Short mmCIF file of C-alpha atoms in Angstrom, two decimals:
data_model
loop_
_atom_site.label_atom_id
_atom_site.label_comp_id
_atom_site.label_asym_id
_atom_site.label_seq_id
_atom_site.Cartn_x
_atom_site.Cartn_y
_atom_site.Cartn_z
CA MET J 1 16.89 182.55 48.24
CA ALA J 2 15.28 181.47 45.01
CA ARG J 3 17.47 178.67 43.66
CA THR J 4 17.31 178.39 39.88
CA GLN J 5 14.89 176.32 37.83
CA LEU J 6 17.74 175.21 35.58
CA PHE J 7 19.13 173.29 38.53
CA GLY J 8 15.95 171.26 38.66
CA ARG J 9 16.00 170.73 34.90
CA ILE J 10 19.56 169.43 35.08
CA ARG J 11 18.61 167.06 37.90
CA LEU J 12 15.72 165.83 35.80
CA ALA J 13 17.90 165.37 32.72
CA ILE J 14 20.54 163.45 34.67
CA ALA J 15 17.89 161.36 36.40
CA ASN J 16 16.22 160.43 33.13
CA ALA J 17 19.55 159.67 31.55
CA ARG J 18 20.50 157.40 34.44
CA ALA J 19 17.20 155.59 34.16
CA ALA J 20 17.92 155.00 30.48
CA LEU J 21 21.30 153.38 31.14
CA PRO J 22 21.05 149.56 31.02
CA HIS J 23 23.85 148.97 33.54
CA ALA J 24 23.62 152.05 35.72
CA PRO J 25 24.01 151.54 39.50
CA PRO J 26 20.61 151.61 41.21
CA PRO J 27 19.57 154.96 42.68
CA ALA J 28 20.12 155.42 46.38
CA PRO J 29 19.44 158.08 49.01
CA ARG J 30 21.86 161.00 48.87
CA ALA J 31 25.08 160.17 50.69
CA ILE J 32 25.02 163.36 52.77
CA SER J 33 21.50 162.53 53.95
CA ARG J 34 22.50 159.04 55.06
CA ARG J 35 25.64 160.30 56.82
CA SER J 36 23.81 163.09 58.62
CA ALA J 37 20.98 160.79 59.70
CA LEU J 38 23.53 158.42 61.21
CA LEU J 39 25.31 161.18 63.14
CA LEU J 40 22.12 162.87 64.33
CA MET J 41 20.73 159.58 65.61
CA THR J 42 23.93 159.15 67.60
CA ALA J 43 23.60 162.66 68.98
CA ALA J 44 19.94 162.12 69.88
CA ALA J 45 20.79 158.96 71.77
CA ALA J 46 23.19 160.98 73.89
CA CYS J 47 20.55 163.50 74.98
CA THR J 48 20.33 163.87 78.75
CA PRO J 49 16.97 164.74 80.33
CA MET J 50 16.50 168.31 81.52
CA ARG J 51 13.78 170.03 83.47
CA LYS J 52 10.79 171.06 81.37
CA SER J 53 9.45 174.56 81.81
CA GLU J 54 5.88 175.07 82.83
CA PRO J 55 3.54 176.37 80.09
CA GLY J 56 3.40 180.14 80.15
CA THR J 57 6.87 180.58 81.66
CA PRO J 58 8.53 183.15 79.38
CA GLY J 59 12.09 182.68 78.15
CA ALA J 60 12.50 178.95 78.80
CA VAL J 61 14.14 178.47 75.38
CA ALA J 62 15.85 181.31 73.52
CA ILE J 63 15.50 181.19 69.74
CA ILE J 64 18.01 183.43 68.01
CA GLY J 65 16.63 184.40 64.62
CA GLY J 66 13.05 185.06 63.57
CA GLY J 67 13.24 183.58 60.10
CA THR J 68 11.21 180.58 59.01
CA ALA J 69 13.48 178.15 60.87
CA GLY J 70 13.05 180.04 64.13
CA LEU J 71 9.31 180.45 63.68
CA THR J 72 8.87 176.75 62.87
CA THR J 73 10.85 175.85 65.98
CA ALA J 74 8.70 178.14 68.13
CA TRP J 75 5.52 176.73 66.56
CA ARG J 76 6.41 173.17 67.53
CA LEU J 77 7.74 173.99 70.99
CA ALA J 78 4.82 176.23 71.93
CA ASN J 79 2.32 173.60 70.81
CA ALA J 80 4.18 171.10 73.01
CA GLY J 81 3.80 173.39 76.03
CA ILE J 82 7.36 174.78 76.00
CA ALA J 83 7.72 178.52 76.39
CA CYS J 84 10.17 180.25 74.08
CA GLU J 85 11.42 183.71 73.25
CA ILE J 86 12.46 184.77 69.75
CA PHE J 87 15.16 187.39 69.19
CA GLU J 88 15.31 188.79 65.65
CA SER J 89 18.02 191.26 64.66
CA SER J 90 16.03 193.00 61.91
CA GLY J 91 12.73 194.84 62.05
CA ARG J 92 10.67 191.98 60.58
CA THR J 93 10.28 188.23 60.91
CA GLY J 94 10.40 185.80 57.99
CA GLY J 95 14.06 186.06 57.05
CA ARG J 96 14.71 185.19 53.41
CA MET J 97 11.06 184.33 52.75
CA PHE J 98 10.04 187.85 51.82
CA THR J 99 7.13 188.65 49.48
CA LEU J 100 6.64 192.14 48.02
CA ARG J 101 2.93 192.52 47.32
CA ASP J 102 1.18 194.91 44.91
CA PHE J 103 4.47 195.29 43.08
CA THR J 104 2.92 196.17 39.71
CA PRO J 105 -0.12 198.34 38.83
CA GLU J 106 -2.00 195.10 38.13
CA GLY J 107 -1.32 193.89 41.66
CA HIS J 108 1.33 191.26 40.93
CA PHE J 109 3.60 190.25 43.78
CA CYS J 110 7.25 189.28 43.57
CA GLU J 111 9.66 187.43 45.83
CA LEU J 112 12.65 189.29 47.25
CA GLY J 113 13.99 186.03 48.65
CA GLY J 114 13.14 182.35 48.27
CA GLU J 115 10.82 181.66 45.37
CA LEU J 116 10.73 178.09 44.03
CA VAL J 117 9.25 175.03 45.75
CA ASP J 118 10.13 171.49 44.69
CA SER J 119 7.51 168.77 44.58
CA ASN J 120 9.71 166.85 47.03
CA HIS J 121 9.96 169.68 49.56
CA THR J 122 7.74 167.67 51.85
CA ASP J 123 8.48 169.49 55.11
CA LEU J 124 7.41 172.86 53.73
CA ILE J 125 4.43 171.42 51.86
CA LYS J 126 3.26 169.51 54.94
CA LEU J 127 3.53 172.57 57.20
CA CYS J 128 1.61 174.66 54.67
CA GLY J 129 -1.10 172.01 54.62
CA GLU J 130 -1.28 172.08 58.41
CA LEU J 131 -1.71 175.86 58.35
CA GLY J 132 -4.23 175.81 55.49
CA LEU J 133 -1.93 177.44 52.94
CA PRO J 134 -2.42 176.15 49.36
CA ILE J 135 0.56 175.25 47.18
CA GLN J 136 0.22 176.66 43.67
CA ARG J 137 1.56 175.05 40.51
CA LEU J 138 3.18 177.63 38.24
CA HIS J 139 2.64 175.91 34.89
CA PRO J 140 0.04 173.30 33.91
CA GLU J 141 1.37 169.76 34.12
CA GLY J 142 1.96 168.26 30.69
CA SER J 143 1.84 171.67 29.00
CA GLY J 144 4.98 170.95 27.00
CA MET J 145 6.43 174.33 27.99
CA SER J 146 10.20 174.59 27.94
CA ASP J 147 12.90 176.79 29.36
CA LEU J 148 15.25 178.47 26.90
CA PHE J 149 18.99 177.75 27.04
CA ASP J 150 20.97 180.53 25.36
CA VAL J 151 24.52 179.19 25.58
CA GLY J 152 27.22 179.52 22.96
CA GLY J 153 25.13 181.77 20.74
CA LYS J 154 22.52 179.14 19.90
CA PRO J 155 19.11 178.91 21.61
CA ARG J 156 18.16 175.41 22.75
CA LEU J 157 15.24 173.76 24.54
CA ALA J 158 15.04 171.11 27.26
CA GLY J 159 14.65 168.38 24.66
CA ASP J 160 18.09 169.22 23.34
CA LEU J 161 19.58 168.00 26.62
CA LEU J 162 17.91 164.62 26.53
CA ASP J 163 15.19 162.75 24.71
CA PRO J 164 14.12 160.14 27.28
CA THR J 165 11.88 158.35 24.79
CA ALA J 166 14.57 157.88 22.17
CA GLN J 167 17.25 157.53 24.88
CA THR J 168 19.46 159.98 23.06
CA GLY J 169 21.08 163.27 23.94
CA PRO J 170 24.39 164.70 25.13
CA PHE J 171 23.48 164.18 28.81
CA LEU J 172 23.56 160.37 28.58
CA PRO J 173 27.36 160.00 28.88
CA VAL J 174 27.40 162.61 31.65
CA ALA J 175 24.85 160.57 33.58
CA ALA J 176 26.92 157.40 33.25
CA ARG J 177 29.95 159.04 34.88
CA ILE J 178 27.94 160.63 37.67
CA ALA J 179 26.07 157.39 38.37
CA ALA J 180 29.31 155.48 38.85
CA ASP J 181 30.82 158.13 41.11
CA GLN J 182 27.67 158.43 43.19
CA ALA J 183 27.56 154.71 43.85
CA ALA J 184 31.08 154.87 45.30
CA LEU J 185 30.54 157.60 47.92
CA LEU J 186 29.71 155.52 51.02
CA ASP J 187 30.85 152.17 52.36
CA ALA J 188 28.58 149.55 53.95
CA ASP J 189 28.66 151.42 57.29
CA ASP J 190 27.69 154.75 55.69
CA ASN J 191 31.17 156.19 56.10
CA TRP J 192 32.71 158.33 53.38
CA THR J 193 34.96 156.37 51.04
CA ALA J 194 38.36 157.40 49.70
CA ARG J 195 36.65 158.20 46.39
CA ALA J 196 34.22 160.54 48.15
CA ILE J 197 37.08 162.37 49.85
CA GLU J 198 38.86 162.64 46.50
CA LEU J 199 35.77 164.08 44.81
CA ASP J 200 35.22 166.50 47.68
CA GLN J 201 38.77 167.77 47.22
CA THR J 202 38.21 168.14 43.47
CA PRO J 203 36.94 171.54 42.31
CA LEU J 204 33.73 171.29 40.32
CA SER J 205 35.39 173.11 37.43
CA GLN J 206 37.97 170.32 37.17
CA TYR J 207 35.32 167.60 37.38
CA LEU J 208 33.26 169.22 34.63
CA GLU J 209 36.29 169.45 32.36
CA SER J 210 36.88 165.74 32.88
CA LEU J 211 33.45 165.19 31.30
CA ALA J 212 34.10 167.41 28.30
CA SER J 213 35.48 164.69 26.02
CA SER J 214 32.33 162.59 26.40
CA THR J 215 29.74 165.24 25.52
CA GLU J 216 29.21 168.50 23.64
CA ARG J 217 30.89 171.69 24.81
CA TRP J 218 27.65 173.59 25.36
CA VAL J 219 26.57 170.98 27.91
CA ILE J 220 29.65 171.65 30.04
CA ASP J 221 29.11 175.40 29.70
CA LEU J 222 25.48 175.01 30.72
CA LEU J 223 26.43 173.00 33.81
CA ALA J 224 29.01 175.62 34.74
CA LEU J 225 26.41 178.37 34.34
CA ALA J 226 23.86 176.41 36.37
CA TYR J 227 26.13 175.67 39.30
CA HIS J 228 27.57 179.15 39.53
CA ALA J 229 24.04 180.57 39.59
CA GLU J 230 22.67 177.84 41.85
CA TYR J 231 25.23 178.17 44.62
CA GLY J 232 26.42 181.72 44.02
CA ILE J 233 29.96 180.39 44.29
CA PRO J 234 32.50 180.18 41.42
CA ILE J 235 32.74 176.58 40.25
CA ASP J 236 36.50 176.47 40.85
CA GLN J 237 35.70 176.98 44.56
CA GLN J 238 32.85 174.44 44.78
CA SER J 239 33.16 170.79 45.77
CA SER J 240 32.40 168.43 42.89
CA LEU J 241 30.12 166.57 45.32
CA ASN J 242 27.69 169.47 44.91
CA LEU J 243 26.94 167.81 41.57
CA VAL J 244 27.72 164.15 42.17
CA ASP J 245 25.65 163.76 45.35
CA LEU J 246 22.74 165.88 44.18
CA ILE J 247 20.79 163.35 42.18
CA GLY J 248 20.10 160.59 44.70
CA ALA J 249 16.60 159.16 45.01
CA ASP J 250 14.84 156.69 47.23
CA SER J 251 15.32 153.27 45.66
CA GLY J 252 11.67 152.45 46.25
CA LYS J 253 10.49 155.53 44.36
CA GLY J 254 12.97 155.51 41.52
CA PHE J 255 13.22 159.02 40.17
CA GLU J 256 9.66 160.17 40.87
CA MET J 257 10.85 163.04 43.02
CA PHE J 258 12.66 164.53 40.06
CA GLY J 259 9.66 164.53 37.71
CA ASP J 260 8.66 167.40 35.46
CA SER J 261 6.95 169.16 38.36
CA ASP J 262 10.29 169.78 40.08
CA GLU J 263 10.65 173.41 41.20
CA ALA J 264 7.28 174.21 39.62
CA HIS J 265 5.42 175.43 42.71
CA ARG J 266 5.13 178.26 45.20
CA ILE J 267 2.91 179.09 48.14
CA GLN J 268 -0.28 180.67 46.83
CA GLY J 269 -0.30 184.41 47.39
CA GLY J 270 3.45 184.53 47.95
CA ASN J 271 5.95 182.53 49.97
CA GLY J 272 6.00 185.14 52.70
CA THR J 273 2.53 183.90 53.64
CA LEU J 274 4.12 181.00 55.54
CA PRO J 275 6.19 182.97 58.07
CA GLU J 276 3.44 185.59 58.31
CA THR J 277 0.91 182.90 59.23
CA LEU J 278 3.26 181.29 61.74
CA LEU J 279 3.83 184.64 63.46
CA LYS J 280 0.10 185.34 63.59
CA ARG J 281 -0.67 181.94 65.12
CA LEU J 282 2.14 182.28 67.66
CA THR J 283 1.00 185.67 68.92
CA VAL J 284 -2.67 184.92 69.57
CA ALA J 285 -4.40 182.53 71.97
CA PRO J 286 -3.76 179.81 72.91
CA LEU J 287 0.00 180.19 72.21
CA ALA J 288 0.53 183.88 72.94
CA ASP J 289 1.32 183.27 76.62
CA ARG J 290 4.12 180.86 75.64
CA VAL J 291 5.84 182.93 72.94
CA ARG J 292 7.49 186.33 73.02
CA VAL J 293 8.93 187.96 69.88
CA ASN J 294 11.63 190.63 70.14
CA LEU J 295 12.51 192.56 66.97
CA ARG J 296 15.71 194.59 66.48
CA HIS J 297 17.60 192.47 68.99
CA GLU J 298 20.99 191.59 67.51
CA LEU J 299 23.01 188.97 69.38
CA ALA J 300 26.33 190.60 70.25
CA ASN J 301 27.83 188.32 72.92
CA ILE J 302 27.23 184.86 74.33
CA ALA J 303 28.65 183.22 77.46
CA HIS J 304 27.88 179.96 79.25
CA ASP J 305 28.28 178.75 82.83
CA GLY J 306 26.46 176.55 85.30
CA SER J 307 23.43 178.83 85.37
CA GLY J 308 22.92 178.79 81.61
CA PHE J 309 23.56 181.00 78.62
CA HIS J 310 24.14 184.70 79.15
CA LEU J 311 23.09 186.54 76.01
CA THR J 312 23.79 190.19 75.26
CA PHE J 313 21.79 191.92 72.54
CA ASN J 314 22.21 195.24 70.80
CA ASN J 315 18.90 197.09 70.58
CA GLU J 316 17.99 200.52 69.20
CA THR J 317 16.50 201.72 72.49
CA ASN J 318 18.76 199.77 74.86
CA PRO J 319 22.25 198.95 73.53
CA GLN J 320 22.95 196.28 76.16
CA VAL J 321 19.99 193.95 76.70
CA GLU J 322 21.13 190.99 78.80
CA ARG J 323 19.14 187.78 79.26
CA THR J 324 19.87 184.32 80.66
CA PHE J 325 18.40 181.03 79.37
CA GLU J 326 18.95 177.36 80.10
CA ARG J 327 18.70 176.42 76.43
CA VAL J 328 19.32 178.27 73.21
CA VAL J 329 18.50 177.54 69.56
CA LEU J 330 20.73 179.37 67.08
CA THR J 331 19.08 179.81 63.67
CA LEU J 332 21.03 182.80 62.35
CA PRO J 333 23.31 182.19 59.33
CA PHE J 334 26.89 181.22 60.09
CA THR J 335 27.93 184.41 58.28
CA ARG J 336 26.43 186.26 61.24
CA LEU J 337 27.07 183.74 64.01
CA ARG J 338 30.82 183.83 63.36
CA GLU J 339 30.76 187.53 64.29
CA VAL J 340 29.19 187.00 67.73
CA LYS J 341 31.64 187.67 70.55
CA GLY J 342 32.29 184.94 73.10
CA LEU J 343 31.52 182.08 70.73
CA GLY J 344 35.09 180.82 70.79
CA GLY J 345 35.08 180.59 74.58
CA LEU J 346 32.04 178.32 74.90
CA GLY J 347 33.91 175.06 74.46
CA LEU J 348 32.16 173.99 71.27
CA SER J 349 33.60 171.05 69.38
CA ALA J 350 36.40 171.76 66.94
CA ASP J 351 34.29 170.46 64.06
CA LYS J 352 31.43 172.81 64.94
CA MET J 353 33.69 175.84 65.23
CA LYS J 354 35.35 175.06 61.92
CA ALA J 355 31.96 174.74 60.23
CA ILE J 356 30.73 178.01 61.73
CA ASN J 357 33.85 179.91 60.73
CA GLU J 358 34.47 178.46 57.27
CA LEU J 359 31.27 177.06 55.69
CA GLY J 360 30.85 178.56 52.22
CA TYR J 361 28.03 180.93 51.36
CA GLY J 362 26.68 182.10 48.03
CA VAL J 363 26.72 185.56 46.52
CA ASN J 364 23.30 186.07 44.91
CA ALA J 365 20.89 188.96 44.46
CA LYS J 366 17.55 189.51 42.72
CA LEU J 367 16.21 192.19 40.40
CA MET J 368 12.49 192.22 39.54
CA VAL J 369 11.20 194.30 36.63
CA GLY J 370 7.60 194.77 35.51
CA THR J 371 6.67 194.01 31.91
CA THR J 372 3.91 195.47 29.76
CA SER J 373 3.24 192.06 28.20
CA ARG J 374 4.50 188.48 28.36
CA PRO J 375 6.22 187.95 25.00
CA TRP J 376 7.65 184.62 26.13
CA THR J 377 4.15 183.15 25.88
CA GLN J 378 4.21 183.89 22.16
CA GLN J 379 6.69 182.81 19.51
CA LEU J 380 10.14 183.96 20.62
CA LEU J 381 13.34 183.76 18.54
CA GLY J 382 11.46 181.81 15.90
CA ILE J 383 10.97 178.89 18.28
CA ASN J 384 7.66 177.19 17.58
CA SER J 385 7.23 175.90 21.12
CA PRO J 386 5.59 177.33 24.26
CA LEU J 387 8.14 178.80 26.66
CA THR J 388 8.01 179.22 30.43
CA GLY J 389 9.71 182.62 30.39
CA THR J 390 12.79 181.14 32.04
CA ILE J 391 15.98 181.91 30.11
CA TYR J 392 19.55 180.89 30.95
CA SER J 393 22.17 182.80 29.07
CA ASP J 394 25.88 183.46 28.87
CA ARG J 395 25.28 186.97 27.48
CA GLY J 396 25.67 188.60 30.88
CA PHE J 397 22.36 188.48 32.73
CA GLY J 398 22.68 184.81 33.66
CA VAL J 399 19.17 183.72 34.58
CA VAL J 400 15.71 185.29 34.26
CA TRP J 401 12.27 183.81 34.85
CA ASP J 402 8.59 184.71 34.89
CA THR J 403 7.52 185.47 38.45
CA SER J 404 4.04 186.42 37.22
CA ALA J 405 3.30 182.83 36.18
CA GLY J 406 0.04 181.86 37.85
CA GLN J 407 -0.90 185.50 38.44
CA GLU J 408 -3.62 187.21 36.40
CA GLY J 409 -3.06 190.21 34.15
CA ALA J 410 -1.72 191.13 30.73
CA GLY J 411 1.57 192.41 32.09
CA GLY J 412 4.05 190.45 34.09
CA VAL J 413 7.14 190.34 36.28
CA LEU J 414 10.55 189.22 35.06
CA THR J 415 13.04 188.23 37.76
CA ASN J 416 16.79 188.39 37.17
CA PHE J 417 18.78 186.08 39.47
CA ILE J 418 22.21 187.67 39.87
CA THR J 419 25.44 185.91 40.77
CA GLY J 420 29.04 186.91 41.46
CA ALA J 421 30.48 190.41 41.63
CA ALA J 422 27.28 191.93 40.20
CA ALA J 423 25.38 190.66 43.26
CA LYS J 424 27.45 193.01 45.42
CA THR J 425 26.92 196.12 43.30
CA GLU J 426 23.73 198.14 42.97
CA GLU J 427 20.43 198.07 41.13
CA SER J 428 21.31 200.50 38.33
CA ALA J 429 24.31 198.44 37.23
CA VAL J 430 22.49 195.12 37.00
CA LEU J 431 19.49 196.76 35.33
CA ALA J 432 21.75 198.15 32.60
CA THR J 433 23.26 194.70 32.03
CA LEU J 434 19.82 193.10 31.88
CA GLU J 435 18.50 195.63 29.36
CA SER J 436 21.48 195.42 27.01
CA SER J 437 21.88 191.65 27.09
CA LEU J 438 18.15 191.01 26.63
CA ALA J 439 18.16 193.40 23.67
CA SER J 440 20.95 191.40 22.04
CA LEU J 441 18.94 188.21 22.52
CA SER J 442 15.41 189.42 21.71
CA PRO J 443 14.46 193.05 21.01
CA ASN J 444 10.79 192.17 21.60
CA LEU J 445 11.58 190.88 25.07
CA ALA J 446 13.68 193.91 25.96
CA ALA J 447 10.96 196.26 24.70
CA ALA J 448 8.43 194.70 27.09
CA LEU J 449 10.40 195.79 30.16
CA ASN J 450 8.76 198.54 32.20
CA THR J 451 11.81 199.69 34.14
CA ARG J 452 9.77 202.24 36.10
CA VAL J 453 8.37 199.24 37.98
CA ARG J 454 11.27 197.47 39.60
CA ALA J 455 12.58 196.18 42.91
CA SER J 456 15.75 194.48 44.04
CA PHE J 457 17.35 192.84 47.03
CA PHE J 458 21.11 192.38 47.36
CA TRP J 459 21.40 189.71 50.04
CA PRO J 460 25.23 189.78 50.24
CA ASN J 461 24.97 193.46 51.23
CA HIS J 462 22.16 192.86 53.74
CA PRO J 463 23.63 193.27 57.26
CA HIS J 464 21.46 190.51 58.74
CA THR J 465 22.51 187.80 56.25
CA LYS J 466 25.69 188.98 54.45
CA ALA J 467 25.11 186.23 51.85
CA SER J 468 22.35 184.41 50.01
CA TYR J 469 22.51 180.83 51.34
CA ALA J 470 25.01 178.14 52.31
CA GLY J 471 27.00 176.03 49.84
CA PRO J 472 29.96 173.70 50.45
CA LEU J 473 33.35 174.78 49.13
CA VAL J 474 36.10 172.42 48.00
CA GLY J 475 36.79 169.93 50.80
CA GLN J 476 33.80 170.98 52.93
CA TYR J 477 31.13 168.55 51.80
CA THR J 478 32.42 165.54 53.73
CA LYS J 479 33.61 167.62 56.70
CA PHE J 480 31.29 170.52 57.45
CA ALA J 481 27.79 169.81 56.17
CA GLU J 482 27.14 166.97 58.57
CA PHE J 483 28.40 168.85 61.65
CA ALA J 484 26.35 172.01 61.18
CA ALA J 485 23.20 170.53 62.76
CA GLN J 486 24.62 168.67 65.75
CA PRO J 487 23.72 169.95 69.25
CA GLU J 488 26.49 171.14 71.58
CA LEU J 489 27.25 171.63 75.27
CA GLY J 490 25.38 168.62 76.61
CA ASN J 491 22.35 169.19 74.40
CA THR J 492 21.68 172.71 75.64
CA MET J 493 22.74 174.54 72.48
CA PHE J 494 20.92 173.66 69.25
CA PHE J 495 21.26 174.73 65.62
CA ALA J 496 18.70 175.31 62.87
CA GLY J 497 18.44 177.19 59.58
CA GLU J 498 18.81 176.14 55.94
CA HIS J 499 22.58 175.83 56.45
CA THR J 500 21.98 172.93 58.87
CA SER J 501 19.75 170.90 56.53
CA ALA J 502 21.69 168.17 54.74
CA GLU J 503 18.91 167.42 52.26
CA SER J 504 17.71 170.97 51.61
CA MET J 505 20.64 173.27 52.27
CA GLY J 506 19.90 176.63 50.68
CA PHE J 507 16.18 175.97 50.16
CA MET J 508 13.14 177.28 52.01
CA ASN J 509 12.39 173.64 52.78
CA GLY J 510 15.70 173.49 54.64
CA ALA J 511 14.52 176.22 57.01
CA VAL J 512 11.30 174.34 57.78
CA GLN J 513 13.00 170.94 57.96
CA SER J 514 15.63 172.21 60.39
CA GLY J 515 12.98 173.80 62.59
CA GLU J 516 11.08 170.51 62.71
CA ARG J 517 14.28 168.64 63.57
CA VAL J 518 15.59 170.99 66.23
CA SER J 519 12.25 171.20 68.05
CA LYS J 520 12.31 167.41 68.37
CA GLU J 521 15.87 167.61 69.71
CA VAL J 522 14.86 170.16 72.35
CA LEU J 523 11.88 168.05 73.40
CA ALA J 524 13.97 164.88 73.50
CA ALA J 525 16.51 166.59 75.75
CA GLY J 526 13.65 167.33 78.14
#
């Protein structure tokens, strides 16, 4: 899914505030990244060699799921001479990277799924470079453009959060608390500390309220809005580590990765270009004889014995397609995997089964509406400052942004990122909320909407995902996140997908990163 730009702005504000603190603990890699790296290295060391398939032998490795994680896995394995077969339950590949082209009369595209690319999403950026796909910056660097924060009835800009030059702003005391808690998450052996366990068991809502006395109320409300939108999970159900462990940075780079370019990019021509290009490359010479792609094949049952994995798929033309493979890579979301019959009888580790059955997932949807103009590029609400078109509000619509940024034309596309119960309703209901709440904020902005041009995607209602993306609930951060990626059954069953990426859970980069990781695991197992 998209992930919100406010999340990046908050990371930047906290990072800058930490840098301004004279006695702040030094920045360090995220604790979850260090823990997962330790466990995955242990798992890799335990890999036992297996027979490699000959190039061109179909079905050597089964890849369940034809999203970006599955396609990346197939790309690496096929280029290494390993044959693989992809089984995708829907009628298209690409998963939650899904571009709708020629959306408006002017030819603008919009993103039904993942939309924003961080400057530190190196796995995705590197793969795009390898495939010759340019990364586009949405707004000119140093333009001085700001998002609009409409919280508590008063519009504010990014500078109201923090002035890094003057070292003032209501985020400074927030940063001091988070910096101290972050430094206490791991011991010298990279094991979770008692403080980390305590924070994991603390709902984010409670943690935010503990900060209220040290800052202004609107800051707490903005954080609450950001995290509910970002994860698609009510903040009283989220682990406080979703905030505390977010802002780590490599000590050698300081906070470069959280600069003002954060979440300011996309793949030129639409993010769907990446999975589309991967599919095209996989299905032509020289890789076509090593890769087979099966659409509308939904995994219904899985069994395992000495001869391998016995997979049963539901298919429109043949309800019971049965195949056997020595190795399998599962990239489908845990929301779908937990419904597959036979999973409980495979002998998977208790930690893996608990993660599969209980890992939290967000409830997010998207509504895209065409606009006859881009009033946010002009003076809006009397604010004499250039705006990005991104607005965060407690009036009801939550978050909107300008998807037409970087696309030519007088008109535009406004995307509404929907969270909570509204994300499980229907288009007409969320459109009505958007129109009325925008009108109360800015009649000029509401008047620019061309509601005849609209599209939506309700991921929680989509049968092949049943959610937007993964997000740890209270108590899950230190228990589930690090087990999601580990191989099982003697390194014959592997796991990929954004939900298995410690560093980029929920991001498009997580899909690519997990595909890169799991392909190396398969090759290491032999």
